[in-house]
Amino acid sequence: MKKLLCISICSLCAATASHAATIPWWERPTVCRINPANCYNNMTNGYLIDMGNSETWDATSNCWGLKLICADALEKATGTDPVPMERADIAKKKNIRNDFDTDELSATGDCFGRRITSSDGSMAYVGNTYVPVWCSGILSDPDEFLENGEIETDVNNQPKCEELAKMGYAAVDTGKCYGKYYDYSKYFIECGSKMQPDRIIVLNGADANAPLNGAPATMADAEEIFESMYKTSTEQKKKYFEE
């Protein structure tokens, strides 16, 4: 009887071992298992996961899956390749620049980290302030290319009104970016001390390039004439039109 019982027990053990071999080790009820679930619900572009590779294990969150953070979004980057990071480090903004949003995919769509912009995209957050997003083609040597245009990251090196006016542009917000073109023959861009022009004067169909007898000899003379015209126009408006 003892011999028969031993055979029966051994047969049961062999059958159990054979069945267990087909079950992944983390699903077997006889071991203390770590959670193999992904760290994120939807892991498509911008994530790194390989359940057979320990380098994709998020130790602090006890799960598989790391978020790829773009090199541009890092305060210190050793190259241009995205860097896989754990959720706890991302939440603490460890080595992450404060002007980048790591919840947004980059323009390339292969990593997380997009520069923060205003709601309409016309201003970009750089350091602790906002700079204009210039419409494409205005900056001669842009520092970064964004969805709506280009930026100069140096706050103190933004285009001057006079520089823009020479190209026929004014620092006007178009709703997506800064920089609106004004035809020389139809408009005069009057600059002051600010980046935005003081006034944009409609020339009422006059050809600004046509030679005229008695034309102002200097820019100061021209501005004096425009000032007189503006004053007269303002007085006439108050006289004949109700506010």
PDB file of C-alpha atoms in Angstrom:
ATOM      1  CA  MET A   1       0.000   0.000   0.000  1.00  0.00           C
ATOM      2  CA  LYS A   2       2.852   2.419   0.840  1.00  0.00           C
ATOM      3  CA  LYS A   3       4.547   1.663  -2.465  1.00  0.00           C
ATOM      4  CA  LEU A   4       1.336   2.358  -4.404  1.00  0.00           C
ATOM      5  CA  LEU A   5       0.769   5.641  -2.514  1.00  0.00           C
ATOM      6  CA  CYS A   6       4.321   6.775  -3.313  1.00  0.00           C
ATOM      7  CA  ILE A   7       3.779   6.115  -7.005  1.00  0.00           C
ATOM      8  CA  SER A   8       0.497   8.031  -6.965  1.00  0.00           C
ATOM      9  CA  ILE A   9       2.045  11.036  -5.238  1.00  0.00           C
ATOM     10  CA  CYS A  10       4.996  11.093  -7.609  1.00  0.00           C
ATOM     11  CA  SER A  11       2.655  10.886 -10.597  1.00  0.00           C
ATOM     12  CA  LEU A  12       0.687  13.869  -9.229  1.00  0.00           C
ATOM     13  CA  CYS A  13       3.898  15.884  -8.720  1.00  0.00           C
ATOM     14  CA  ALA A  14       5.041  15.174 -12.270  1.00  0.00           C
ATOM     15  CA  ALA A  15       1.670  16.221 -13.683  1.00  0.00           C
ATOM     16  CA  THR A  16       1.712  19.425 -11.618  1.00  0.00           C
ATOM     17  CA  ALA A  17       5.262  20.255 -12.716  1.00  0.00           C
ATOM     18  CA  SER A  18       4.354  19.626 -16.349  1.00  0.00           C
ATOM     19  CA  HIS A  19       1.345  21.982 -16.104  1.00  0.00           C
ATOM     20  CA  ALA A  20       3.357  24.660 -14.260  1.00  0.00           C
ATOM     21  CA  ALA A  21       5.959  24.681 -17.008  1.00  0.00           C
ATOM     22  CA  THR A  22       3.371  26.138 -19.400  1.00  0.00           C
ATOM     23  CA  ILE A  23       2.430  29.006 -17.040  1.00  0.00           C
ATOM     24  CA  PRO A  24       4.616  32.152 -16.915  1.00  0.00           C
ATOM     25  CA  TRP A  25       6.499  32.290 -13.628  1.00  0.00           C
ATOM     26  CA  TRP A  26       4.824  35.523 -12.531  1.00  0.00           C
ATOM     27  CA  GLU A  27       1.351  33.913 -12.843  1.00  0.00           C
ATOM     28  CA  ARG A  28       2.144  30.847 -10.715  1.00  0.00           C
ATOM     29  CA  PRO A  29       0.327  30.943  -7.361  1.00  0.00           C
ATOM     30  CA  THR A  30       3.264  29.450  -5.434  1.00  0.00           C
ATOM     31  CA  VAL A  31       5.683  32.398  -5.796  1.00  0.00           C
ATOM     32  CA  CYS A  32       5.798  36.008  -4.579  1.00  0.00           C
ATOM     33  CA  ARG A  33       5.450  37.865  -7.858  1.00  0.00           C
ATOM     34  CA  ILE A  34       6.088  41.441  -8.904  1.00  0.00           C
ATOM     35  CA  ASN A  35       3.493  43.351 -10.872  1.00  0.00           C
ATOM     36  CA  PRO A  36       4.220  43.039 -14.613  1.00  0.00           C
ATOM     37  CA  ALA A  37       1.537  45.549 -15.616  1.00  0.00           C
ATOM     38  CA  ASN A  38       2.538  48.576 -17.739  1.00  0.00           C
ATOM     39  CA  CYS A  39       3.102  51.883 -15.962  1.00  0.00           C
ATOM     40  CA  TYR A  40       0.809  53.658 -18.432  1.00  0.00           C
ATOM     41  CA  ASN A  41      -2.604  52.724 -19.779  1.00  0.00           C
ATOM     42  CA  ASN A  42      -1.900  53.407 -23.445  1.00  0.00           C
ATOM     43  CA  MET A  43       1.695  52.862 -24.431  1.00  0.00           C
ATOM     44  CA  THR A  44       2.215  53.737 -28.084  1.00  0.00           C
ATOM     45  CA  ASN A  45       4.716  56.304 -29.349  1.00  0.00           C
ATOM     46  CA  GLY A  46       7.100  57.818 -26.841  1.00  0.00           C
ATOM     47  CA  TYR A  47       7.360  54.831 -24.494  1.00  0.00           C
ATOM     48  CA  LEU A  48       9.941  52.124 -23.933  1.00  0.00           C
ATOM     49  CA  ILE A  49       8.795  48.671 -22.811  1.00  0.00           C
ATOM     50  CA  ASP A  50      10.344  45.230 -23.076  1.00  0.00           C
ATOM     51  CA  MET A  51       9.186  42.798 -20.403  1.00  0.00           C
ATOM     52  CA  GLY A  52      12.265  40.706 -21.006  1.00  0.00           C
ATOM     53  CA  ASN A  53      14.644  43.622 -20.470  1.00  0.00           C
ATOM     54  CA  SER A  54      15.314  44.849 -16.938  1.00  0.00           C
ATOM     55  CA  GLU A  55      16.295  48.301 -18.285  1.00  0.00           C
ATOM     56  CA  THR A  56      12.605  49.033 -18.954  1.00  0.00           C
ATOM     57  CA  TRP A  57      11.552  48.237 -15.388  1.00  0.00           C
ATOM     58  CA  ASP A  58      10.279  51.228 -13.357  1.00  0.00           C
ATOM     59  CA  ALA A  59      11.575  50.339  -9.909  1.00  0.00           C
ATOM     60  CA  THR A  60       9.848  53.141  -7.993  1.00  0.00           C
ATOM     61  CA  SER A  61       6.445  52.392  -9.519  1.00  0.00           C
ATOM     62  CA  ASN A  62       6.916  48.614  -9.504  1.00  0.00           C
ATOM     63  CA  CYS A  63       5.855  48.127 -13.117  1.00  0.00           C
ATOM     64  CA  TRP A  64       7.148  47.786 -16.661  1.00  0.00           C
ATOM     65  CA  GLY A  65       7.405  50.762 -18.987  1.00  0.00           C
ATOM     66  CA  LEU A  66       9.443  53.969 -19.133  1.00  0.00           C
ATOM     67  CA  LYS A  67       8.587  57.291 -20.723  1.00  0.00           C
ATOM     68  CA  LEU A  68      11.005  58.595 -23.337  1.00  0.00           C
ATOM     69  CA  ILE A  69      11.861  62.245 -22.623  1.00  0.00           C
ATOM     70  CA  CYS A  70      13.233  64.319 -25.509  1.00  0.00           C
ATOM     71  CA  ALA A  71      16.804  65.541 -25.148  1.00  0.00           C
ATOM     72  CA  ASP A  72      15.667  69.163 -25.732  1.00  0.00           C
ATOM     73  CA  ALA A  73      13.449  68.934 -22.642  1.00  0.00           C
ATOM     74  CA  LEU A  74      16.360  67.962 -20.372  1.00  0.00           C
ATOM     75  CA  GLU A  75      18.504  70.438 -18.448  1.00  0.00           C
ATOM     76  CA  LYS A  76      21.533  68.246 -19.092  1.00  0.00           C
ATOM     77  CA  ALA A  77      21.591  65.902 -22.073  1.00  0.00           C
ATOM     78  CA  THR A  78      24.514  63.798 -23.255  1.00  0.00           C
ATOM     79  CA  GLY A  79      23.242  63.605 -26.820  1.00  0.00           C
ATOM     80  CA  THR A  80      20.197  64.032 -29.048  1.00  0.00           C
ATOM     81  CA  ASP A  81      18.535  60.677 -28.309  1.00  0.00           C
ATOM     82  CA  PRO A  82      15.458  60.523 -26.019  1.00  0.00           C
ATOM     83  CA  VAL A  83      16.142  59.358 -22.453  1.00  0.00           C
ATOM     84  CA  PRO A  84      13.921  56.743 -20.715  1.00  0.00           C
ATOM     85  CA  MET A  85      12.828  57.982 -17.274  1.00  0.00           C
ATOM     86  CA  GLU A  86      10.835  56.628 -14.333  1.00  0.00           C
ATOM     87  CA  ARG A  87       7.527  58.204 -13.376  1.00  0.00           C
ATOM     88  CA  ALA A  88       8.755  59.424  -9.980  1.00  0.00           C
ATOM     89  CA  ASP A  89      11.682  61.300 -11.549  1.00  0.00           C
ATOM     90  CA  ILE A  90       9.381  62.889 -14.142  1.00  0.00           C
ATOM     91  CA  ALA A  91       6.923  63.967 -11.426  1.00  0.00           C
ATOM     92  CA  LYS A  92       9.798  65.617  -9.523  1.00  0.00           C
ATOM     93  CA  LYS A  93      10.994  67.243 -12.786  1.00  0.00           C
ATOM     94  CA  LYS A  94      14.410  65.708 -12.179  1.00  0.00           C
ATOM     95  CA  ASN A  95      16.710  67.080 -14.902  1.00  0.00           C
ATOM     96  CA  ILE A  96      13.634  68.388 -16.800  1.00  0.00           C
ATOM     97  CA  ARG A  97      13.421  71.994 -17.970  1.00  0.00           C
ATOM     98  CA  ASN A  98      10.488  73.977 -16.581  1.00  0.00           C
ATOM     99  CA  ASP A  99       9.592  75.409 -20.010  1.00  0.00           C
ATOM    100  CA  PHE A 100       8.780  71.977 -21.493  1.00  0.00           C
ATOM    101  CA  ASP A 101       5.623  69.897 -21.027  1.00  0.00           C
ATOM    102  CA  THR A 102       6.456  66.197 -20.655  1.00  0.00           C
ATOM    103  CA  ASP A 103       2.796  65.224 -21.021  1.00  0.00           C
ATOM    104  CA  GLU A 104       2.904  66.317 -24.670  1.00  0.00           C
ATOM    105  CA  LEU A 105       4.586  64.421 -27.500  1.00  0.00           C
ATOM    106  CA  SER A 106       7.216  66.336 -29.440  1.00  0.00           C
ATOM    107  CA  ALA A 107       6.610  67.454 -33.027  1.00  0.00           C
ATOM    108  CA  THR A 108       8.415  64.314 -34.205  1.00  0.00           C
ATOM    109  CA  GLY A 109       6.068  62.147 -32.110  1.00  0.00           C
ATOM    110  CA  ASP A 110       8.768  59.779 -30.850  1.00  0.00           C
ATOM    111  CA  CYS A 111       9.348  61.246 -27.368  1.00  0.00           C
ATOM    112  CA  PHE A 112       7.700  63.451 -24.747  1.00  0.00           C
ATOM    113  CA  GLY A 113       8.651  67.082 -24.201  1.00  0.00           C
ATOM    114  CA  ARG A 114       7.108  69.978 -26.102  1.00  0.00           C
ATOM    115  CA  ARG A 115       7.927  73.618 -25.409  1.00  0.00           C
ATOM    116  CA  ILE A 116       5.093  75.326 -23.509  1.00  0.00           C
ATOM    117  CA  THR A 117       3.226  77.922 -25.573  1.00  0.00           C
ATOM    118  CA  SER A 118       0.275  80.241 -25.093  1.00  0.00           C
ATOM    119  CA  SER A 119      -3.194  78.917 -25.948  1.00  0.00           C
ATOM    120  CA  ASP A 120      -3.028  80.251 -29.520  1.00  0.00           C
ATOM    121  CA  GLY A 121       0.625  79.287 -29.948  1.00  0.00           C
ATOM    122  CA  SER A 122       1.816  82.852 -30.619  1.00  0.00           C
ATOM    123  CA  MET A 123       4.023  83.028 -27.502  1.00  0.00           C
ATOM    124  CA  ALA A 124       6.554  80.464 -26.270  1.00  0.00           C
ATOM    125  CA  TYR A 125       7.734  79.955 -22.689  1.00  0.00           C
ATOM    126  CA  VAL A 126      11.515  80.297 -22.385  1.00  0.00           C
ATOM    127  CA  GLY A 127      13.063  80.121 -18.916  1.00  0.00           C
ATOM    128  CA  ASN A 128      10.777  82.271 -16.792  1.00  0.00           C
ATOM    129  CA  THR A 129       9.162  84.432 -19.452  1.00  0.00           C
ATOM    130  CA  TYR A 130       7.438  84.327 -22.832  1.00  0.00           C
ATOM    131  CA  VAL A 131       8.918  85.296 -26.200  1.00  0.00           C
ATOM    132  CA  PRO A 132       7.073  85.839 -29.497  1.00  0.00           C
ATOM    133  CA  VAL A 133       6.711  82.987 -31.952  1.00  0.00           C
ATOM    134  CA  TRP A 134       7.704  84.623 -35.240  1.00  0.00           C
ATOM    135  CA  CYS A 135       6.008  83.601 -38.455  1.00  0.00           C
ATOM    136  CA  SER A 136       8.211  81.460 -40.690  1.00  0.00           C
ATOM    137  CA  GLY A 137      10.827  83.335 -42.694  1.00  0.00           C
ATOM    138  CA  ILE A 138      11.147  86.431 -40.481  1.00  0.00           C
ATOM    139  CA  LEU A 139      14.092  85.315 -38.335  1.00  0.00           C
ATOM    140  CA  SER A 140      17.388  84.967 -40.211  1.00  0.00           C
ATOM    141  CA  ASP A 141      18.805  82.456 -37.724  1.00  0.00           C
ATOM    142  CA  PRO A 142      16.066  80.966 -35.502  1.00  0.00           C
ATOM    143  CA  ASP A 143      17.027  79.019 -32.374  1.00  0.00           C
ATOM    144  CA  GLU A 144      14.033  76.658 -32.498  1.00  0.00           C
ATOM    145  CA  PHE A 145      11.277  75.695 -34.898  1.00  0.00           C
ATOM    146  CA  LEU A 146       7.805  75.290 -33.382  1.00  0.00           C
ATOM    147  CA  GLU A 147       4.445  74.296 -34.800  1.00  0.00           C
ATOM    148  CA  ASN A 148       3.380  77.889 -35.557  1.00  0.00           C
ATOM    149  CA  GLY A 149       6.755  79.367 -36.479  1.00  0.00           C
ATOM    150  CA  GLU A 150      10.196  80.097 -35.074  1.00  0.00           C
ATOM    151  CA  ILE A 151      11.657  81.589 -31.897  1.00  0.00           C
ATOM    152  CA  GLU A 152      14.683  83.532 -30.748  1.00  0.00           C
ATOM    153  CA  THR A 153      15.324  82.219 -27.226  1.00  0.00           C
ATOM    154  CA  ASP A 154      17.335  85.271 -26.143  1.00  0.00           C
ATOM    155  CA  VAL A 155      14.771  87.639 -24.618  1.00  0.00           C
ATOM    156  CA  ASN A 156      17.040  90.640 -25.240  1.00  0.00           C
ATOM    157  CA  ASN A 157      17.772  89.788 -28.863  1.00  0.00           C
ATOM    158  CA  GLN A 158      14.291  89.934 -30.377  1.00  0.00           C
ATOM    159  CA  PRO A 159      13.847  91.736 -33.744  1.00  0.00           C
ATOM    160  CA  LYS A 160      13.561  95.514 -33.494  1.00  0.00           C
ATOM    161  CA  CYS A 161      10.692  97.428 -35.061  1.00  0.00           C
ATOM    162  CA  GLU A 162      13.056  99.189 -37.511  1.00  0.00           C
ATOM    163  CA  GLU A 163      14.582  95.877 -38.621  1.00  0.00           C
ATOM    164  CA  LEU A 164      11.163  94.423 -39.320  1.00  0.00           C
ATOM    165  CA  ALA A 165       9.930  97.576 -41.072  1.00  0.00           C
ATOM    166  CA  LYS A 166      12.829  97.401 -43.553  1.00  0.00           C
ATOM    167  CA  MET A 167      11.438  94.045 -44.670  1.00  0.00           C
ATOM    168  CA  GLY A 168       7.886  95.368 -44.713  1.00  0.00           C
ATOM    169  CA  TYR A 169       6.899  93.522 -41.529  1.00  0.00           C
ATOM    170  CA  ALA A 170       5.445  94.711 -38.240  1.00  0.00           C
ATOM    171  CA  ALA A 171       5.316  92.832 -34.915  1.00  0.00           C
ATOM    172  CA  VAL A 172       1.588  92.185 -35.149  1.00  0.00           C
ATOM    173  CA  ASP A 173      -0.026  89.074 -33.659  1.00  0.00           C
ATOM    174  CA  THR A 174      -1.742  87.210 -36.501  1.00  0.00           C
ATOM    175  CA  GLY A 175      -3.460  84.828 -34.086  1.00  0.00           C
ATOM    176  CA  LYS A 176      -0.827  82.103 -34.501  1.00  0.00           C
ATOM    177  CA  CYS A 177       2.476  83.963 -34.760  1.00  0.00           C
ATOM    178  CA  TYR A 178       3.983  87.444 -34.873  1.00  0.00           C
ATOM    179  CA  GLY A 179       4.861  89.231 -38.086  1.00  0.00           C
ATOM    180  CA  LYS A 180       2.427  90.723 -40.593  1.00  0.00           C
ATOM    181  CA  TYR A 181       3.497  92.037 -43.981  1.00  0.00           C
ATOM    182  CA  TYR A 182       2.527  95.548 -45.104  1.00  0.00           C
ATOM    183  CA  ASP A 183       3.024  96.635 -48.702  1.00  0.00           C
ATOM    184  CA  TYR A 184       5.373  99.648 -48.889  1.00  0.00           C
ATOM    185  CA  SER A 185       3.169 101.322 -51.471  1.00  0.00           C
ATOM    186  CA  LYS A 186       0.086 101.132 -49.254  1.00  0.00           C
ATOM    187  CA  TYR A 187       1.339 101.480 -45.682  1.00  0.00           C
ATOM    188  CA  PHE A 188       3.920 103.341 -43.631  1.00  0.00           C
ATOM    189  CA  ILE A 189       5.196 101.594 -40.478  1.00  0.00           C
ATOM    190  CA  GLU A 190       6.036 104.172 -37.827  1.00  0.00           C
ATOM    191  CA  CYS A 191       8.376 102.811 -35.152  1.00  0.00           C
ATOM    192  CA  GLY A 192       8.974 104.076 -31.650  1.00  0.00           C
ATOM    193  CA  SER A 193      10.881 102.619 -28.736  1.00  0.00           C
ATOM    194  CA  LYS A 194       8.938  99.339 -28.601  1.00  0.00           C
ATOM    195  CA  MET A 195       9.049  96.196 -30.675  1.00  0.00           C
ATOM    196  CA  GLN A 196       5.502  96.893 -31.880  1.00  0.00           C
ATOM    197  CA  PRO A 197       5.086  99.917 -34.184  1.00  0.00           C
ATOM    198  CA  ASP A 198       3.568 103.083 -32.757  1.00  0.00           C
ATOM    199  CA  ARG A 199       1.309 103.422 -35.784  1.00  0.00           C
ATOM    200  CA  ILE A 200       0.673 101.869 -39.172  1.00  0.00           C
ATOM    201  CA  ILE A 201      -0.477 104.597 -41.543  1.00  0.00           C
ATOM    202  CA  VAL A 202      -2.554 103.855 -44.626  1.00  0.00           C
ATOM    203  CA  LEU A 203      -1.253 105.830 -47.610  1.00  0.00           C
ATOM    204  CA  ASN A 204      -4.697 105.974 -49.298  1.00  0.00           C
ATOM    205  CA  GLY A 205      -3.470 104.628 -52.608  1.00  0.00           C
ATOM    206  CA  ALA A 206      -0.497 106.959 -52.959  1.00  0.00           C
ATOM    207  CA  ASP A 207       2.654 105.507 -54.479  1.00  0.00           C
ATOM    208  CA  ALA A 208       5.240 105.774 -51.718  1.00  0.00           C
ATOM    209  CA  ASN A 209       8.074 105.236 -54.221  1.00  0.00           C
ATOM    210  CA  ALA A 210       6.967 107.812 -56.788  1.00  0.00           C
ATOM    211  CA  PRO A 211       9.067 111.026 -56.990  1.00  0.00           C
ATOM    212  CA  LEU A 212       7.091 114.035 -55.794  1.00  0.00           C
ATOM    213  CA  ASN A 213       7.861 117.728 -55.985  1.00  0.00           C
ATOM    214  CA  GLY A 214       8.287 119.154 -52.501  1.00  0.00           C
ATOM    215  CA  ALA A 215       8.572 115.706 -50.911  1.00  0.00           C
ATOM    216  CA  PRO A 216      10.059 115.654 -47.391  1.00  0.00           C
ATOM    217  CA  ALA A 217      13.836 115.462 -47.508  1.00  0.00           C
ATOM    218  CA  THR A 218      14.322 113.534 -44.270  1.00  0.00           C
ATOM    219  CA  MET A 219      12.473 110.981 -42.182  1.00  0.00           C
ATOM    220  CA  ALA A 220      11.929 113.665 -39.513  1.00  0.00           C
ATOM    221  CA  ASP A 221      10.182 115.872 -42.099  1.00  0.00           C
ATOM    222  CA  ALA A 222       8.005 112.950 -43.179  1.00  0.00           C
ATOM    223  CA  GLU A 223       7.064 112.102 -39.592  1.00  0.00           C
ATOM    224  CA  GLU A 224       6.142 115.748 -38.980  1.00  0.00           C
ATOM    225  CA  ILE A 225       3.785 115.639 -41.969  1.00  0.00           C
ATOM    226  CA  PHE A 226       2.252 112.362 -40.820  1.00  0.00           C
ATOM    227  CA  GLU A 227       1.807 113.786 -37.324  1.00  0.00           C
ATOM    228  CA  SER A 228      -0.061 116.776 -38.750  1.00  0.00           C
ATOM    229  CA  MET A 229      -2.242 114.503 -40.891  1.00  0.00           C
ATOM    230  CA  TYR A 230      -3.015 112.292 -37.900  1.00  0.00           C
ATOM    231  CA  LYS A 231      -3.919 115.293 -35.738  1.00  0.00           C
ATOM    232  CA  THR A 232      -6.245 116.689 -38.398  1.00  0.00           C
ATOM    233  CA  SER A 233      -7.891 113.305 -38.915  1.00  0.00           C
ATOM    234  CA  THR A 234      -8.460 112.906 -35.176  1.00  0.00           C
ATOM    235  CA  GLU A 235     -10.037 116.348 -34.884  1.00  0.00           C
ATOM    236  CA  GLN A 236     -12.340 115.728 -37.842  1.00  0.00           C
ATOM    237  CA  LYS A 237     -13.427 112.385 -36.417  1.00  0.00           C
ATOM    238  CA  LYS A 238     -14.355 113.954 -33.075  1.00  0.00           C
ATOM    239  CA  LYS A 239     -16.233 116.685 -34.881  1.00  0.00           C
ATOM    240  CA  TYR A 240     -18.339 114.596 -37.233  1.00  0.00           C
ATOM    241  CA  PHE A 241     -18.566 111.146 -35.611  1.00  0.00           C
ATOM    242  CA  GLU A 242     -19.965 110.222 -32.238  1.00  0.00           C
ATOM    243  CA  GLU A 243     -17.897 108.009 -29.983  1.00  0.00           C
TER     244      GLU A 243
END
